[in-house]
XYZ file of C-alpha atoms in Angstrom:
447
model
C 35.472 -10.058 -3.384
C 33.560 -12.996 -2.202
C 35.377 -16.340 -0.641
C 32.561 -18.208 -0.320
C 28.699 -18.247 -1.734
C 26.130 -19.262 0.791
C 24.230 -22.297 0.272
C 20.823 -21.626 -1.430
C 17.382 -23.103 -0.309
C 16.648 -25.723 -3.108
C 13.530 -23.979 -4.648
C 15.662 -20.580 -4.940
C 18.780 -22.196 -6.527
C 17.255 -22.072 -9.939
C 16.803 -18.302 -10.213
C 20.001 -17.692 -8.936
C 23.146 -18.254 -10.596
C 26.470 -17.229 -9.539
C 27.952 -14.513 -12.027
C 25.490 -14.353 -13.760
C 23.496 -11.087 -14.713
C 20.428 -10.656 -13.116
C 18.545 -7.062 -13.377
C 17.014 -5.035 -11.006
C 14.322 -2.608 -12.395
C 13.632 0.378 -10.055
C 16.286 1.962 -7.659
C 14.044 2.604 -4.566
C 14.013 0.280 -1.674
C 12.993 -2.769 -2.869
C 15.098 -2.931 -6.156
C 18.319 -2.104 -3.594
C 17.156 -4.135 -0.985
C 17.229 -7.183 -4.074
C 20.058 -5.925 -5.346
C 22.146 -6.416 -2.100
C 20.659 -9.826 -1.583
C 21.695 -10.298 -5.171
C 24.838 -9.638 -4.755
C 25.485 -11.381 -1.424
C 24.315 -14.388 -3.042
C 27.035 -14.252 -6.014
C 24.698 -13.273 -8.909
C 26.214 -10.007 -11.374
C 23.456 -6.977 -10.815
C 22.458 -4.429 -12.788
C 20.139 -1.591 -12.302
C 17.965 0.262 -14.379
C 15.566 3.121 -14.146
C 13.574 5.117 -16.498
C 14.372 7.916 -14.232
C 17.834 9.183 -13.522
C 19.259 7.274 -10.413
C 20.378 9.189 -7.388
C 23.797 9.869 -5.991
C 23.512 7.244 -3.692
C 23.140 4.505 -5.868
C 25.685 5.520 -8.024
C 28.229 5.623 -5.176
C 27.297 2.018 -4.628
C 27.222 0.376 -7.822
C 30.645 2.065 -8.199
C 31.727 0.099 -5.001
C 30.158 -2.811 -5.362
C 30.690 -3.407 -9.331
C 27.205 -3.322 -10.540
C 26.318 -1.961 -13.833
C 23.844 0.736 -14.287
C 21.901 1.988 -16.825
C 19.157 4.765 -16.851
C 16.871 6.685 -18.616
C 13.709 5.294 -20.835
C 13.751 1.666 -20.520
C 15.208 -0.269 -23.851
C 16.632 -3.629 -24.761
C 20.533 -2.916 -24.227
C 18.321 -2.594 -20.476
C 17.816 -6.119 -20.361
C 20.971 -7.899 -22.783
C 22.220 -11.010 -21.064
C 19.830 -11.055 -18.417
C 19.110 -14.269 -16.873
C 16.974 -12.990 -13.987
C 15.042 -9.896 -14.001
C 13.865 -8.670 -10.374
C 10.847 -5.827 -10.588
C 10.471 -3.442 -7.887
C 6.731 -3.193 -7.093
C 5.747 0.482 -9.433
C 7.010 -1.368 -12.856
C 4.670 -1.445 -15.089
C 5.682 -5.468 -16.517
C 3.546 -4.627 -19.793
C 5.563 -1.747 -20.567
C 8.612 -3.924 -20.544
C 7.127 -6.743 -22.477
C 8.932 -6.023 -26.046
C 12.099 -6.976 -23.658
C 11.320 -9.482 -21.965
C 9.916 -12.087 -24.261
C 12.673 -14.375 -24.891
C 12.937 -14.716 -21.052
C 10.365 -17.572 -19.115
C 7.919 -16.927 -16.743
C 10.829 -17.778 -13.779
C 12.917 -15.429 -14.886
C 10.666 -12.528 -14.447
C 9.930 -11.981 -10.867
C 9.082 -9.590 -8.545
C 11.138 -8.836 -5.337
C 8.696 -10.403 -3.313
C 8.937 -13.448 -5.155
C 13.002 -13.366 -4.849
C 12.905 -12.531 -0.741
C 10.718 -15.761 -0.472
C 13.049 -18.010 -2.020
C 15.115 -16.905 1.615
C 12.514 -17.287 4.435
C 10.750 -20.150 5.896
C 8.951 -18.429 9.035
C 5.190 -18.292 9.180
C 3.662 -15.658 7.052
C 0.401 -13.404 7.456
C -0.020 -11.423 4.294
C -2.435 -8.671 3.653
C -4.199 -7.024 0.826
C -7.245 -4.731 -0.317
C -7.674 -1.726 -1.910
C -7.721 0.272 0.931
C -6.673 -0.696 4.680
C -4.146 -2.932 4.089
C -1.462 -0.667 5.758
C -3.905 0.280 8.965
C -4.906 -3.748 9.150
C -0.819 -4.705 8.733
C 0.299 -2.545 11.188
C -2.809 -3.919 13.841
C -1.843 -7.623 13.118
C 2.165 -6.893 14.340
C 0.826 -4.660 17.077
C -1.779 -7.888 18.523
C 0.748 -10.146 17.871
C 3.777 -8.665 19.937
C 1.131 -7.509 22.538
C 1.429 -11.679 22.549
C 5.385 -11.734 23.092
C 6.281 -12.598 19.616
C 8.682 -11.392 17.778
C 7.567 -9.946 14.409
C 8.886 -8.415 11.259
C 5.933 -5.732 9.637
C 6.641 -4.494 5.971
C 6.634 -5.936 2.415
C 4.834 -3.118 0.793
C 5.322 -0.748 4.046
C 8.537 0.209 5.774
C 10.884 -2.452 4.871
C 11.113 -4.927 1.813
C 11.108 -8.363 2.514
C 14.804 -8.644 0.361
C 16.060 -6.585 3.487
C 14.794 -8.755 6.083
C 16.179 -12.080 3.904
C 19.568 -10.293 3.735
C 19.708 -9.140 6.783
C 18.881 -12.474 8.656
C 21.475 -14.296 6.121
C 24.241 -11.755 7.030
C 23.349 -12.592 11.079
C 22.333 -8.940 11.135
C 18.870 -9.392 12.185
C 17.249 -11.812 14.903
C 14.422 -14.659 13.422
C 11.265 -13.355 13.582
C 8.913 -15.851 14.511
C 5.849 -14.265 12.416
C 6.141 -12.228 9.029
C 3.492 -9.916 8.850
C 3.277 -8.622 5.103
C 1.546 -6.210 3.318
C 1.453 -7.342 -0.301
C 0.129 -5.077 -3.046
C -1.444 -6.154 -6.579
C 1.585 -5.088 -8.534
C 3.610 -7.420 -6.447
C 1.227 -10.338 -6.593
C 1.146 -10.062 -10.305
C 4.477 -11.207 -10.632
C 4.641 -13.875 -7.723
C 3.860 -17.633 -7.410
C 5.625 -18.944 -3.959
C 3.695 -16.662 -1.730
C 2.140 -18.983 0.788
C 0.672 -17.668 3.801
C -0.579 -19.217 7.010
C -2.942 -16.611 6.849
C -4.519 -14.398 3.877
C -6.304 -11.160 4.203
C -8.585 -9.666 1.689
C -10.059 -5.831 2.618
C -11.581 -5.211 -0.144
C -11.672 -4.592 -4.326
C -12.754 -1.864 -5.942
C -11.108 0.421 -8.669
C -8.210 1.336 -8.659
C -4.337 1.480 -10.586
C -6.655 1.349 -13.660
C -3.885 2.961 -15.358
C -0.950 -0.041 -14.360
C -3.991 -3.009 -14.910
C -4.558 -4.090 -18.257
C -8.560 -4.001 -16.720
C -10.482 -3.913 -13.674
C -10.709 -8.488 -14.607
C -6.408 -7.968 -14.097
C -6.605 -6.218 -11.225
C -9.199 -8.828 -9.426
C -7.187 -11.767 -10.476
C -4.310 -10.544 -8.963
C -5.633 -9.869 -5.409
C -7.505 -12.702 -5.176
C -4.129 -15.047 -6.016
C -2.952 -14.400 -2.695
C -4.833 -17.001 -1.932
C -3.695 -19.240 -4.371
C -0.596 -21.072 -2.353
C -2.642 -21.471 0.811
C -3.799 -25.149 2.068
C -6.284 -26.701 4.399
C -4.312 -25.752 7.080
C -4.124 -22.549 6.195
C -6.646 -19.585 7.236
C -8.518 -17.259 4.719
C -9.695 -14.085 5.959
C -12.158 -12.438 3.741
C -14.643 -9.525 3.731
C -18.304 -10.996 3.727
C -18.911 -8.029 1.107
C -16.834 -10.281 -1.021
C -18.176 -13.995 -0.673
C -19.792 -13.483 -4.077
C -16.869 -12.354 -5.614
C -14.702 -15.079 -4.513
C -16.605 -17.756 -4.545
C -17.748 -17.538 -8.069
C -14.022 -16.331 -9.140
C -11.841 -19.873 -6.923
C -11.416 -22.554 -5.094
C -9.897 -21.785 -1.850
C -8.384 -24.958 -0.287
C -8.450 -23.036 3.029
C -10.625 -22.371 6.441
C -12.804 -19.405 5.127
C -13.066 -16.803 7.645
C -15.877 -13.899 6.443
C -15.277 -10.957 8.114
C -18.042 -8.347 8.611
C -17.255 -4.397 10.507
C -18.305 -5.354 14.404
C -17.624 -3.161 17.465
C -16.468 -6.417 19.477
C -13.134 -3.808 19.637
C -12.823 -0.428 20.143
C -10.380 2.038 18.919
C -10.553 5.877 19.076
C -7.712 6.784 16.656
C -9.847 4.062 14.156
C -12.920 5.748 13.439
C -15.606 4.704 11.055
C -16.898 1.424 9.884
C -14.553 0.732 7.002
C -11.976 0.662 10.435
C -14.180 -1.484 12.316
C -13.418 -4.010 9.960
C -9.741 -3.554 9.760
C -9.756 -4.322 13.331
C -12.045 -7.337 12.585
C -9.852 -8.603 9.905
C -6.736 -7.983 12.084
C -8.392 -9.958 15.022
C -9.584 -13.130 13.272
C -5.556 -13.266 11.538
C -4.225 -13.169 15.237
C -6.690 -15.696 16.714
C -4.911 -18.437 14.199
C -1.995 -17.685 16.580
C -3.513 -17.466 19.719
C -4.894 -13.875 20.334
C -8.020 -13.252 22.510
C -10.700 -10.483 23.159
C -8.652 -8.974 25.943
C -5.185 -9.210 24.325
C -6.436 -7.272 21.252
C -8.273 -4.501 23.395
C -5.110 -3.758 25.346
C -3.086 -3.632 22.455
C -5.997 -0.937 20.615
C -5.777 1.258 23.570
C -2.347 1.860 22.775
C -2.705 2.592 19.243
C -2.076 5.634 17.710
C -3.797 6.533 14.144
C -0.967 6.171 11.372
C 0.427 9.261 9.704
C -1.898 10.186 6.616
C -4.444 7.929 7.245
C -7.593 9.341 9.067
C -5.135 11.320 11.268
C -7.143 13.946 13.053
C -4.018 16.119 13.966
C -5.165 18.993 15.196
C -8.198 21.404 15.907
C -8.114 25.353 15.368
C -10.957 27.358 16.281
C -13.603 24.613 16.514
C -12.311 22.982 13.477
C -11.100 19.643 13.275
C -8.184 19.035 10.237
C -7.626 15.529 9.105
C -4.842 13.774 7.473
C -6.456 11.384 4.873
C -3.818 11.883 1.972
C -3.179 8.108 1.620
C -7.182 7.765 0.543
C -5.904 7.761 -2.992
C -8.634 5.859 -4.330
C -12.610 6.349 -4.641
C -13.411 3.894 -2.035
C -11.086 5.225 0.263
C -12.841 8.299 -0.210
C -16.160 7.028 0.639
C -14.768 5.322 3.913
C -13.627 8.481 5.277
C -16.678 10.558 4.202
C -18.900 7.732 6.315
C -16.178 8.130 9.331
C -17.818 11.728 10.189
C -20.643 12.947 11.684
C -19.263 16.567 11.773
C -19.981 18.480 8.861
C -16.793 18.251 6.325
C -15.073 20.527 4.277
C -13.864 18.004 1.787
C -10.364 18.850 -0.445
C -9.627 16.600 -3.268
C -8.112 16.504 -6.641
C -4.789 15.363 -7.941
C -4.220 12.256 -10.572
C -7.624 10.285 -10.955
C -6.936 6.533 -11.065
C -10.349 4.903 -12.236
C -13.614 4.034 -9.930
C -17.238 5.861 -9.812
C -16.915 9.239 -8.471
C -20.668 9.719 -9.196
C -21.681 7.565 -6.842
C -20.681 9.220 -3.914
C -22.804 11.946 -4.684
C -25.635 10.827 -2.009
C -22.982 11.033 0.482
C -21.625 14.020 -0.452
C -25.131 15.744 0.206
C -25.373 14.329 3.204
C -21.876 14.689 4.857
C -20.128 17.712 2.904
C -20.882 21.706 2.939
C -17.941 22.394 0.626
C -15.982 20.922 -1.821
C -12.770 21.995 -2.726
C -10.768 20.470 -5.440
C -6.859 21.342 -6.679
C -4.295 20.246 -8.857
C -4.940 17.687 -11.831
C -8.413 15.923 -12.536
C -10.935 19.098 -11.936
C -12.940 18.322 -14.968
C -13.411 14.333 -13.919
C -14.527 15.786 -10.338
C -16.678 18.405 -11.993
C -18.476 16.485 -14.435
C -19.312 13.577 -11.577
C -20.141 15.941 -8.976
C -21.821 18.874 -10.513
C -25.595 17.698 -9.383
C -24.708 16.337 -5.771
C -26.635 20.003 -4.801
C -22.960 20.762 -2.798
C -20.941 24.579 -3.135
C -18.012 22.776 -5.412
C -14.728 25.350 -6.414
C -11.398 24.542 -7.765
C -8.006 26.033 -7.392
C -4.624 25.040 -8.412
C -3.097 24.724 -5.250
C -3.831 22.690 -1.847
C -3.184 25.846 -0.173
C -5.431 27.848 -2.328
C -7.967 25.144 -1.531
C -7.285 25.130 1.975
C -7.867 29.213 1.878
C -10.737 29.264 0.295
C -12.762 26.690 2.138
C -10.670 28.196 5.938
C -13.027 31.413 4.659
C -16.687 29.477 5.061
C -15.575 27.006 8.035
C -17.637 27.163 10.977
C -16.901 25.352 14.738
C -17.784 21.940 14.794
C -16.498 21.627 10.910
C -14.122 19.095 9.589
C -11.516 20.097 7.357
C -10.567 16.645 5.344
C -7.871 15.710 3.035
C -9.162 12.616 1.492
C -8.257 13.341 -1.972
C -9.155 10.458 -3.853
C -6.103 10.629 -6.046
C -2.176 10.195 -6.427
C -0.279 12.751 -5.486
C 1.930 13.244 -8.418
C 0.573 16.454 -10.653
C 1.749 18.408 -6.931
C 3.630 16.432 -4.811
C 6.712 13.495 -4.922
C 4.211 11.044 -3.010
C 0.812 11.163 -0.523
C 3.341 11.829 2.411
C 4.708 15.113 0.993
C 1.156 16.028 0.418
C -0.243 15.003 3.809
C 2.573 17.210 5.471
C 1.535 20.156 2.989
C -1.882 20.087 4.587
C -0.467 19.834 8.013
C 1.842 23.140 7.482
C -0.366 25.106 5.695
C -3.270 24.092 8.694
C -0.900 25.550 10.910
C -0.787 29.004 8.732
C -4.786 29.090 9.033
C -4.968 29.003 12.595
C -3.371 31.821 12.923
C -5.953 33.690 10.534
C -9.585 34.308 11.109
C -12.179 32.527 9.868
C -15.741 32.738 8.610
C-alpha cells in the first residue's frame, strides 16, 4: 500500500494517472520493467500476453495486485485502459481493432514512458545492423573519460529500469545515457531527444512487423526528429541521399564514412570500421580524443554472437555471427574475411535481396550450408552463385556436413541471415548451439 505518490515531471503527468488502469503488453523485460515504474508511480497495471506468462510474473502480479490476462490478444485485453505501454516485439497493427477509441498519447511504447522520468543527456543509436557493437563502443569511450554511464534501451537493461531505479534511490545519476533504440520502439515514441543521434545504416529488414520497407525508413530516420541546433547528427555518408531528400534535420550533420583512424582486432571488417567511426564522432560531442578512444579499443573484447571468432580447431577458425539476422548483416561479415568461409545459414527469412550477394559469395565462400526454415528462399537466390550449396534440418547436421570438406586456413561462419525462431528461443541460444556442437567437431577428423 502506497502513503505517498511521487511528484511527476510535468510533461509525464498526463499519461499517468493514479488508479487508473494502464496496460502493459508483453511480459519480458521491458513490459516489467514499465510495469514496476507503473506501479511505483500509483497507476492500476495490467499485463497481457499472447503467450502464456511465466511463473514469475504470476507470483508478482499476485503480490503486487496487478491483473493479468493471457493468451491471443482481444478487447476484454484492453477494457478501461487509459494508458497502454508496448514492449518493443508488439506488433501495434495487430492490436489496432483495440485500440482505436484510445489517442495517439495513450498508446506508447516503454521508451516513450521511461523518458517522461529522465532528464540526463542522451546518445541514442540505431541501424539495421551495428547498433549493439556501436552502443556498447560509445559507453566504453565515454567511461574510458571518467563518466559515469548507463548502456541499454534495446540491450541489457530497459530504460523503465533505470527511471525506477534512480526514483527509488537505488541507482546513482548517470551523467550520459547511452541508448540503443530499435525501429519498433521509435514507431511508437515522440519525446526522444538526443544530444546525439546515430544512424548505421537501412536496409531490409522486420518486413514482416513494417507495414513496408517506406514504414520501416520513416521510423529510423525519426530519431532525429526531437534533436535541435545544438544537437549532433551522426549519419552514414552512404545515407546523405536518403536523408536529405526524406527531412530536415535542425542539427550539426556529422557524415560518417568506415576509416582506419582506430584500430580494433576483435572489430574486423569495414562495416566495423565504421561502427568505431560512428562511435568516435558521438564521443567527441563530449570531449573524447584520438588517444582516449585507442586505449579504450585495445581493451575491447568482440561481443558474444557478433563476429566472435571463438575458437580454432585444426586450422579452422569458427565464428559466432548468429546476431547477423538480416541480409546486410550477412554481407558485412562475408566482406570481414579473407580466409576462405564455410558459410551456415537458414532459419526465418525477414525480407532484403539475397541474390545480390551472390558476387560475394563466389568470391569469399567454398560451401554453403543452409538449415532449418527458409531453404527454398536461399535456394532459389543462390542456385547460380557457381558455390557447392546443401541443406539439412539441423545446425548440427550443417555443421557436420560442411566439418567433412573444411580445410586449414578455412572459416567456419554462422552468419545466418535470419531469426532464430523455426530452431531456437532467440540468436543467443543459437550462437551457443554452434559453439557446443564446434566443440564436438574438434574432436573428430576432418577432410
Amino acid at each position: 500500500m502506497k502513503t505517498m505518490l511521487p511528484k511527476l515531471p510535468d510533461h509525464a503527468s498526463k499519461r499517468i494517472i493514479p488508479g487508473a488502469s494502464s496496460v502493459v503488453v508483453g511480459a519480458g523485460a521491458s513490459g516489467m520493467a514499465a510495469a514496476e515504474l507503473l506501479d511505483f508511480l500509483g497507476a492500476g497495471v495490467r499485463i497481457v500476453d499472447s503467450g502464456r506468462l511465466s511463473d514469475s510474473v504470476r507470483e508478482m502480479a499476485t503480490r503486487r495486485g496487478w491483473e493479468t490476462r493471457e493468451g491471443g490478444h482481444g478487447p476484454e485485453q484492453f477494457a478501461d485502459a487509459e494508458l497502454v505501454v508496448l514492449s518493443p516485439g508488439v506488433n501495434r497493427r495487430k492490436l489496432s481493432p483495440w485500440l482505436e477509441q484510445l489517442g495517439p498519447d495513450q498508446v506508447i511504447s516503454e521508451l516513450e514512458l521511461a523518458l517522461g522520468f529522465v532528464d540526463e543527456p542522451i546518445i541514442a543509436v540505431t541501424g539495421t545492423s551495428g547498433k549493439t557493437t556501436t552502443t556498447t563502443l560509445i559507453g566504453a569511450f565515454l567511461e574510458a573519460m571518467g563518466r559515469k554511464v548507463f548502456v541499454g534501451g534495446n540491450i541489457g537493461t530497459p530504460l523503465c529500469r533505470y527511471a525506477l531505479d534512480r526514483r527509488t534511490n537505488n541507482r546513482e545519476k548517470a551523467d550520459i545515457l547511452v541508448l540503443e533504440v530499435s525501429s519498433f520502439q521509435l514507431l511508437n515514441t515522440t519525446s526522444l531527444h538526443p544530444k546525439v543521434a546515430v544512424l548505421l545504416n537501412i536496409s531490409p529488414n522486420h518486413l514482416d512487423y513494417h507495414q513496408d520497407m517506406d514504414e520501416y525508413v520513416q521510423a529510423k530516420l525519426s530519431l532525429f526528429a526531437g534533436q535541435e541546433p545544438q544537437d549532433t547528427a551522426i549519419i552514414s555518408g552512404e545515407l546523405r541521399e536518403l536523408v536529405e531528400s526524406h527531412l530536415k534535420i535542425r542539427s550539426r550533420k556529422v557524415f560518417v564514412e568506415p576509416v582506419s583512424r582506430l584500430t580494433c582486432p576483435a572489430l574486423p571488417g569495414r562495416h566495423n570500421q565504421g561502427n568505431i567511426e560512428s562511435a568516435f564522432q558521438a564521443c567527441k560531442a563530449f570531449g573524447l580524443d584520438e588517444a582516449a578512444a585507442q586505449k579504450a579499443l585495445d581493451g575491447f573484447e568482440a561481443l558474444p554472437h557478433r563476429l566472435q571468432g571463438f575458437a580454432e580447431y585444426h586450422g579452422v577458425l569458427f565464428v559466432d555471427d548468429s546476431k547477423g539476422t538480416t541480409v546486410q548483416s550477412l554481407r558485412a561479415a562475408l566482406e570481414a574475411f579473407d580466409r576462405p568461409l564455410l558459410l551456415l545459414a537458414g532459419g526465418v527469412f525477414k525480407g532484403g535481396d539475397l541474390a545480390g550477394l551472390k558476387p560475394l559469395l563466389t568470391q569469399k565462400v567454398r560451401h554453403v550450408g543452409l538449415f532449418g526454415a527458409s531453404r527454398e528462399i536461399f535456394e532459389q537466390a543462390w542456385t547460380e552463385a557457381n558455390v557447392p550449396l546443401s541443406w539439412e534440418p539441423t545446425l548440427e547436421a550443417a555443421m557436420d556436413r560442411l566439418w567433412a570438406t573444411a580445410k586449414e586456413k578455412d572459416v567456419m561462419l554462422l552468419s545466418p541471415a535470419t531469426a532464430s525462431f523455426d530452431l531456437f528461443a532467440n540468436y543467443k541460444e543459437r550462437g551457443m548451439a554452434f559453439q557446443r556442437h564446434a566443440k564436438v567437431l574438434a574432436e573428430r577428423d576432418h577432410g
